[in-house]
mmCIF file of C-alpha atoms in Angstrom:
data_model
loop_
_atom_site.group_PDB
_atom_site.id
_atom_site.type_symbol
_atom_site.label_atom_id
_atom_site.label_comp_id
_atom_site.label_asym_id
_atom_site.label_seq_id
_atom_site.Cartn_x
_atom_site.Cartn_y
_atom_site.Cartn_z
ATOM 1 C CA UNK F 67 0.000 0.000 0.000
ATOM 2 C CA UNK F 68 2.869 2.358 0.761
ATOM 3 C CA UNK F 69 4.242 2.008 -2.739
ATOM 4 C CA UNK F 70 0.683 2.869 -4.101
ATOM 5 C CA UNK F 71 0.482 6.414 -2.460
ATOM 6 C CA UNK F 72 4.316 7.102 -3.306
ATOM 7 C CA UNK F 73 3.400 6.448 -6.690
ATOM 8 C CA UNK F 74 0.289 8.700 -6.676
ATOM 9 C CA UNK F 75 2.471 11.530 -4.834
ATOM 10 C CA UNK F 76 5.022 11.681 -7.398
ATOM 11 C CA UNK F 77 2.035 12.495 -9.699
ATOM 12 C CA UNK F 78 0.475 14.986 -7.872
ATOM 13 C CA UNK F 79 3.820 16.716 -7.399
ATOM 14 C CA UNK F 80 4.629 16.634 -10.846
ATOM 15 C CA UNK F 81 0.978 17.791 -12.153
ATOM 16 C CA UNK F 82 1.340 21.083 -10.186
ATOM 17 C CA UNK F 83 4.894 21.981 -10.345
ATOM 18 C CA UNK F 84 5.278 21.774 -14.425
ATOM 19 C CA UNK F 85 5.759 25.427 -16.105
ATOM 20 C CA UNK F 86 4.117 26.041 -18.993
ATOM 21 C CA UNK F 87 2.886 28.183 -21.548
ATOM 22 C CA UNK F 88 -0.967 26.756 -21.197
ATOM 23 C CA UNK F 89 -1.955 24.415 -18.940
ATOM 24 C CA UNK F 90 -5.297 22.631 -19.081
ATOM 25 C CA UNK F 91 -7.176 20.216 -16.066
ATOM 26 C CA UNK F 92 -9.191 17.031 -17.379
ATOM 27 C CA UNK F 93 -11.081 14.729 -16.854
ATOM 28 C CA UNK F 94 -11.576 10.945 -18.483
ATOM 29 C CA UNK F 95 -14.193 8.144 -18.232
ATOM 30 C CA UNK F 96 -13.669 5.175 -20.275
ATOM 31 C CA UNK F 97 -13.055 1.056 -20.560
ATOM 32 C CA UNK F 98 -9.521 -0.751 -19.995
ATOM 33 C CA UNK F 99 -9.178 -3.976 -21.555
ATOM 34 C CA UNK F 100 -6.081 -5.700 -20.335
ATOM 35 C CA UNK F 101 -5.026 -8.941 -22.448
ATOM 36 C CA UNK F 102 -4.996 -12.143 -20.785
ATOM 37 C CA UNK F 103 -2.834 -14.602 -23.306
ATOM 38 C CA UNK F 104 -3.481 -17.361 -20.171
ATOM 39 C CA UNK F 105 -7.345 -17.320 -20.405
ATOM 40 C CA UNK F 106 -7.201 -21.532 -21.263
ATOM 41 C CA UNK F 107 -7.044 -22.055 -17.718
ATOM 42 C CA UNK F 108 -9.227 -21.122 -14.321
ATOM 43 C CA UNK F 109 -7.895 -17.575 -15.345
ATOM 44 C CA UNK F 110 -10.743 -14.699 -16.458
ATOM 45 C CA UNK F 111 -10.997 -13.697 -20.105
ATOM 46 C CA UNK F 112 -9.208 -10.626 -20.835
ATOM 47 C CA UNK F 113 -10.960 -8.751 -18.239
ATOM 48 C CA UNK F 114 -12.329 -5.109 -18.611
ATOM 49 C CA UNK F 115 -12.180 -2.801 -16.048
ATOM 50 C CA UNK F 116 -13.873 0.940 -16.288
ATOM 51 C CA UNK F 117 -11.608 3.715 -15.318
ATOM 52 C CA UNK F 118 -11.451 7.267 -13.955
ATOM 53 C CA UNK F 119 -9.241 9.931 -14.506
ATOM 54 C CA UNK F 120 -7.530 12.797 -13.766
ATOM 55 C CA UNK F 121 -4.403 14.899 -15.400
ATOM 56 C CA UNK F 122 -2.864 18.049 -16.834
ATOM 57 C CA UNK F 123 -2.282 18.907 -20.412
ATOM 58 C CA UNK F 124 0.707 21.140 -20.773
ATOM 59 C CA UNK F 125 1.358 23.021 -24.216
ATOM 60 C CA UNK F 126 4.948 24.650 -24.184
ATOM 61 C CA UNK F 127 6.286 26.224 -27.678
ATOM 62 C CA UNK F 128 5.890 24.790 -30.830
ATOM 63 C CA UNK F 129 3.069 22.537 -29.536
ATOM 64 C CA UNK F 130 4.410 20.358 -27.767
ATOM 65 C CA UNK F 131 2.957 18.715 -25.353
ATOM 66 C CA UNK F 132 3.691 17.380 -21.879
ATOM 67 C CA UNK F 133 0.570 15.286 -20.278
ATOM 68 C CA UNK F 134 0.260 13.553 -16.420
ATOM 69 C CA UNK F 135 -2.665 11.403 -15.838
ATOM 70 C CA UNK F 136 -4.003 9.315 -13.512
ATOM 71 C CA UNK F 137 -6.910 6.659 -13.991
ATOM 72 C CA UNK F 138 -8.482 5.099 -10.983
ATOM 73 C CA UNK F 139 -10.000 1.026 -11.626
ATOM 74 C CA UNK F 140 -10.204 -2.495 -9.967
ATOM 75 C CA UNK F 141 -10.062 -5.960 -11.092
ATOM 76 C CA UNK F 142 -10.124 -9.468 -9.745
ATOM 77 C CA UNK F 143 -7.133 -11.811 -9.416
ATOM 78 C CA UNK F 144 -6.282 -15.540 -8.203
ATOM 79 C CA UNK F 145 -3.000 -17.159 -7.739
ATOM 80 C CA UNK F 146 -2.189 -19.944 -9.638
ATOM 81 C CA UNK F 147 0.908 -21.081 -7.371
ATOM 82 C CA UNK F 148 3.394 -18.567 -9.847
ATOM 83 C CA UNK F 149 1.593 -15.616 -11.078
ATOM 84 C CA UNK F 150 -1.303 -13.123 -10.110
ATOM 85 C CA UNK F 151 -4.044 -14.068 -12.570
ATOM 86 C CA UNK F 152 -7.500 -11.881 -14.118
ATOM 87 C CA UNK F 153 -9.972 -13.649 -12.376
ATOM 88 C CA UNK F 154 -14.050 -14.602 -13.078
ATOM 89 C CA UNK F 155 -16.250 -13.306 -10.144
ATOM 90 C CA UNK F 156 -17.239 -16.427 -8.647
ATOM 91 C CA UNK F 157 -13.007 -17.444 -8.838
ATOM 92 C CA UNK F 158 -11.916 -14.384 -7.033
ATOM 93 C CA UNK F 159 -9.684 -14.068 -4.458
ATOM 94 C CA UNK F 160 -8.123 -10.539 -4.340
ATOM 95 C CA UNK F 161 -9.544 -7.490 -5.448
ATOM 96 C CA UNK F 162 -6.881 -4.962 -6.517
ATOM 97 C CA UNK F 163 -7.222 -1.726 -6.444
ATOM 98 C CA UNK F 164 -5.341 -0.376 -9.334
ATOM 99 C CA UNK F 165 -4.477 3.460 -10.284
ATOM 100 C CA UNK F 166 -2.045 3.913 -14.066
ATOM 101 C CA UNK F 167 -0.262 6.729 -13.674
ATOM 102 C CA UNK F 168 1.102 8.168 -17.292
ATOM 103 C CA UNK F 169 3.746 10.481 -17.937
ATOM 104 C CA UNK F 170 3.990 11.264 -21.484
ATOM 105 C CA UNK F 171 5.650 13.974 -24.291
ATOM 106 C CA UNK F 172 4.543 14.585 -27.706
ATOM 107 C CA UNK F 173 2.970 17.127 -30.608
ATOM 108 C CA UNK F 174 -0.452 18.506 -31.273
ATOM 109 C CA UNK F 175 -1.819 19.787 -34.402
ATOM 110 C CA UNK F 176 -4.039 22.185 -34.898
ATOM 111 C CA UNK F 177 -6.558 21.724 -37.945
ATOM 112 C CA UNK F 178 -9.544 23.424 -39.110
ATOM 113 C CA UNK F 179 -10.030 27.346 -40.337
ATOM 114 C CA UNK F 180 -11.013 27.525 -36.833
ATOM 115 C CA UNK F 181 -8.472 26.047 -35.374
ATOM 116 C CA UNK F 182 -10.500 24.059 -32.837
ATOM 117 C CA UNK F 183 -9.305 20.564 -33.719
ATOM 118 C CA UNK F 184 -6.703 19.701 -32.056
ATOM 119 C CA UNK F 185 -4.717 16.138 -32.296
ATOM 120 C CA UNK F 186 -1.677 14.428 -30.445
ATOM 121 C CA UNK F 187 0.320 11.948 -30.606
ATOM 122 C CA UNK F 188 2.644 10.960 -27.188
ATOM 123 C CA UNK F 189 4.685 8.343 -26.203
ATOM 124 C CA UNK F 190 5.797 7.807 -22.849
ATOM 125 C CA UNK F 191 5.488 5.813 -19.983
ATOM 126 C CA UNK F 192 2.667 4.498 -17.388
ATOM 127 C CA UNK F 193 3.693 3.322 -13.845
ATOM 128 C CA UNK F 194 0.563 0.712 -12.733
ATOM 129 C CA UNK F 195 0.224 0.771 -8.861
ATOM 130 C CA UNK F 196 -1.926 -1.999 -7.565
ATOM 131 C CA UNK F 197 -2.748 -2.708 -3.814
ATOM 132 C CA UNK F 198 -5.056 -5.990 -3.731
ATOM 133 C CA UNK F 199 -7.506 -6.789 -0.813
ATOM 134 C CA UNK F 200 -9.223 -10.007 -0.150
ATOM 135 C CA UNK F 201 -12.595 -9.696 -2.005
ATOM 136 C CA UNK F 202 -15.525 -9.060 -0.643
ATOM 137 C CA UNK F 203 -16.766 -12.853 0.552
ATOM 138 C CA UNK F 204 -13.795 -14.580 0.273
ATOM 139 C CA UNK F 205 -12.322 -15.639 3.841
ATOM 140 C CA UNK F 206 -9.074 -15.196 4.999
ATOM 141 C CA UNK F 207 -8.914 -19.109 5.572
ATOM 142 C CA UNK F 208 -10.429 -20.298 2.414
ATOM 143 C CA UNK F 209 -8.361 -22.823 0.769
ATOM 144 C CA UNK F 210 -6.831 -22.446 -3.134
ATOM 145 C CA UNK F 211 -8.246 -25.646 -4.702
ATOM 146 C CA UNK F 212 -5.125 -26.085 -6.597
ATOM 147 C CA UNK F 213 -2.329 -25.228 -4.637
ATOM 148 C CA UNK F 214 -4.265 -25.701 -1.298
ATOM 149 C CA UNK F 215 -2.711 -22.221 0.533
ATOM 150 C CA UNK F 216 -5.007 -20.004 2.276
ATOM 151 C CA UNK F 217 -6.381 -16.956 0.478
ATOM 152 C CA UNK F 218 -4.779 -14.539 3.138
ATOM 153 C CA UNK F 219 -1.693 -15.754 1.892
ATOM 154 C CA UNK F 220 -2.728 -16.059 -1.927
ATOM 155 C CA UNK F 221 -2.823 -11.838 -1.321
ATOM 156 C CA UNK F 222 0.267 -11.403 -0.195
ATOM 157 C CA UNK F 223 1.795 -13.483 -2.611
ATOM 158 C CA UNK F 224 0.013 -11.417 -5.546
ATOM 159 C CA UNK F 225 1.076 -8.279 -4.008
ATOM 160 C CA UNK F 226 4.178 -9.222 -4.579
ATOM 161 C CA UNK F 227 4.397 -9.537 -8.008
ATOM 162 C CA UNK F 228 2.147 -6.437 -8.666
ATOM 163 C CA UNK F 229 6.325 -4.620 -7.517
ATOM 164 C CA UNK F 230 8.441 -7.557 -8.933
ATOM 165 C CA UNK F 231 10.417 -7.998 -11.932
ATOM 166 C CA UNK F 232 9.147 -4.150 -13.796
ATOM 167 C CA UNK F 233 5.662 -5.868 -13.382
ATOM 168 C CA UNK F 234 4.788 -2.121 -12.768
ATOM 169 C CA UNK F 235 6.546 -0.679 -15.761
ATOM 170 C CA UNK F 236 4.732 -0.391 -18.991
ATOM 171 C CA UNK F 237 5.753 1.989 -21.925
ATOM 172 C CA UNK F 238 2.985 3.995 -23.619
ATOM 173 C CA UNK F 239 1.459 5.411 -26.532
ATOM 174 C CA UNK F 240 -1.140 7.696 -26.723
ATOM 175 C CA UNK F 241 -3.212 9.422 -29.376
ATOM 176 C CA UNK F 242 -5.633 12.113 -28.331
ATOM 177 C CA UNK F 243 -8.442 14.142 -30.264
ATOM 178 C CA UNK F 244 -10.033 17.396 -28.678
ATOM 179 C CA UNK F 245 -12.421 20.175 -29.762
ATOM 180 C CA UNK F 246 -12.410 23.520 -27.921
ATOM 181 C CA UNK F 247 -16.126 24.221 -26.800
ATOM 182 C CA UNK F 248 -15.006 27.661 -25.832
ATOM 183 C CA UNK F 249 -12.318 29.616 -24.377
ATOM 184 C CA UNK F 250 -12.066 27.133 -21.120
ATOM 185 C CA UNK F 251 -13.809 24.064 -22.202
ATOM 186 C CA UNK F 252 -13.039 21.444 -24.556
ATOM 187 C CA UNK F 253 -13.849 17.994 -25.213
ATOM 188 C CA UNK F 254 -12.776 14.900 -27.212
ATOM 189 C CA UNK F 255 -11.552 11.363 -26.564
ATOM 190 C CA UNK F 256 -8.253 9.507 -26.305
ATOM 191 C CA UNK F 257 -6.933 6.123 -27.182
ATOM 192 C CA UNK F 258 -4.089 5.004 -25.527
ATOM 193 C CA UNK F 259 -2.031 1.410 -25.729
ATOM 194 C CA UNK F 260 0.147 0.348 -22.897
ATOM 195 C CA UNK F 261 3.235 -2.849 -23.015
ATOM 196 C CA UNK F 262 3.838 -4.872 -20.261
ATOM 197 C CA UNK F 263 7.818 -4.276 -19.607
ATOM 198 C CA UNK F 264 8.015 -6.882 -17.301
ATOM 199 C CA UNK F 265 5.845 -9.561 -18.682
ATOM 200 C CA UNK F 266 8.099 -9.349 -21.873
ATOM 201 C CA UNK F 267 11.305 -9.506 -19.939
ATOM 202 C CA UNK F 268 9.926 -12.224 -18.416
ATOM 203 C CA UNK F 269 8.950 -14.462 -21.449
ATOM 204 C CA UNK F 270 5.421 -13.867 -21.441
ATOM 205 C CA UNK F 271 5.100 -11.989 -24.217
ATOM 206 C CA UNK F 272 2.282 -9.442 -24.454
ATOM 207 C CA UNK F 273 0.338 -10.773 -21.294
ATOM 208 C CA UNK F 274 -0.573 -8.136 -19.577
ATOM 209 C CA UNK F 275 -0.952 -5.821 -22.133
ATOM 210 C CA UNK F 276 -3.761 -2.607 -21.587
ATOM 211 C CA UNK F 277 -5.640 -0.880 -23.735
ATOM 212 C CA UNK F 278 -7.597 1.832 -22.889
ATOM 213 C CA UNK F 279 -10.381 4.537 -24.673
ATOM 214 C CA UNK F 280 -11.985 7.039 -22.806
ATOM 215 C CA UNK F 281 -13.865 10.240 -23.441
ATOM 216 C CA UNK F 282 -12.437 13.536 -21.970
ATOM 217 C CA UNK F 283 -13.705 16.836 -20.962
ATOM 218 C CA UNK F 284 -10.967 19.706 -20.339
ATOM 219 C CA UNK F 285 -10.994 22.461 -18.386
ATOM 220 C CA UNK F 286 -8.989 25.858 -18.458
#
């Protein structure tokens, strides 16, 4: 839990002390889908989770553009003995809750006589702090049916490999469109695709892998 809130501090401390020419506040609401390459075992589908957010869009000269965002979900894991798995409802034993913290540079054009289309294109990268609880219903006591550990202990074990290995780490892309309402509100929508760092390391290929479309409202 302590890593969580360091993780969400260095966010906060960034979003207010970056200098630029025009900053903007937003706002996002939206679905994460994050692949699950495992799902032909007890493991969930790729699981959706629905997110949100909060950030800063920073414009300094010659458009570019600095962003900070935070998005705010939960999801459902198991253990499986080795790894912290997506898990169904009704196989649950953790709940985790889960806040993707991005910190990403890039360019925005401007199109339109008006000039009130604007689109960007960042890269950067997401830090994924997850704290999992035992699920509502589950007791501490209840046995795994596989590897016959207690689900107390099935926590702590996922919790550890939410921190281990750059199972936190995942590189980002993001592409953004936005239309300006009026001089302090505009609105649009953002796609943005996220790679597991440590899941690739690791030999598990794209497992893990997020992506995520939301709509966003700005403020000035």
């Amino acid at each position: 839990m302590k890593k969580f809130f360091v993780f969400a501090s260095i966010f906060l401390i960034f979003l207010t002390s970056v200098s630029a020419v025009e900053k903007d506040l937003f706002f996002t609401l939206g679905p994460k889908l994050m692949l699950n390459t495992d799902d032909h075992t007890k493991s969930a589908p790729s699981p959706v989770s629905y997110s949100l957010g909060i950030g800063g869009d920073f414009w300094l000269k010659n458009n570019v553009l600095i962003e900070a965002q935070a998005s705010f979900f939960t999801n459902y894991y198991l253990w499986d003995g080795e790894r912290a798995q997506p898990a169904e409802v009704e196989n649950r034993t953790a709940t985790a809750l889960s806040a993707m913290i991005d910190l990403t540079g890039g360019y925005t054009w401007k199109a339109g006589e008006s000039q009130k289309h604007l689109l960007s294109a960042c890269g950067g990268l997401g830090i994924f702090a997850r704290h999992a609880i035992l699920s509502n219903g589950v007791n501490p006591d209840d046995p795994n049916r596989d590897t016959k550990t207690k689900a107390s202990d099935d926590v702590s074990s996922i919790n550890d490999t939410f921190f281990k290995d750059l199972n936190f780490l995942y590189p980002e892309l993001a592409f953004s469109y936005s239309y300006i309402l009026s001089e302090i509100w505009k609105i649009g929508g953002e796609f943005r695709t996220y790679i597991p760092l440590g899941s690739l390391m690791n030999g598990n290929g794209v497992d893990g892998m997020i992506f995520s479309l939301a709509f966003k409202l700005s403020y000035k």
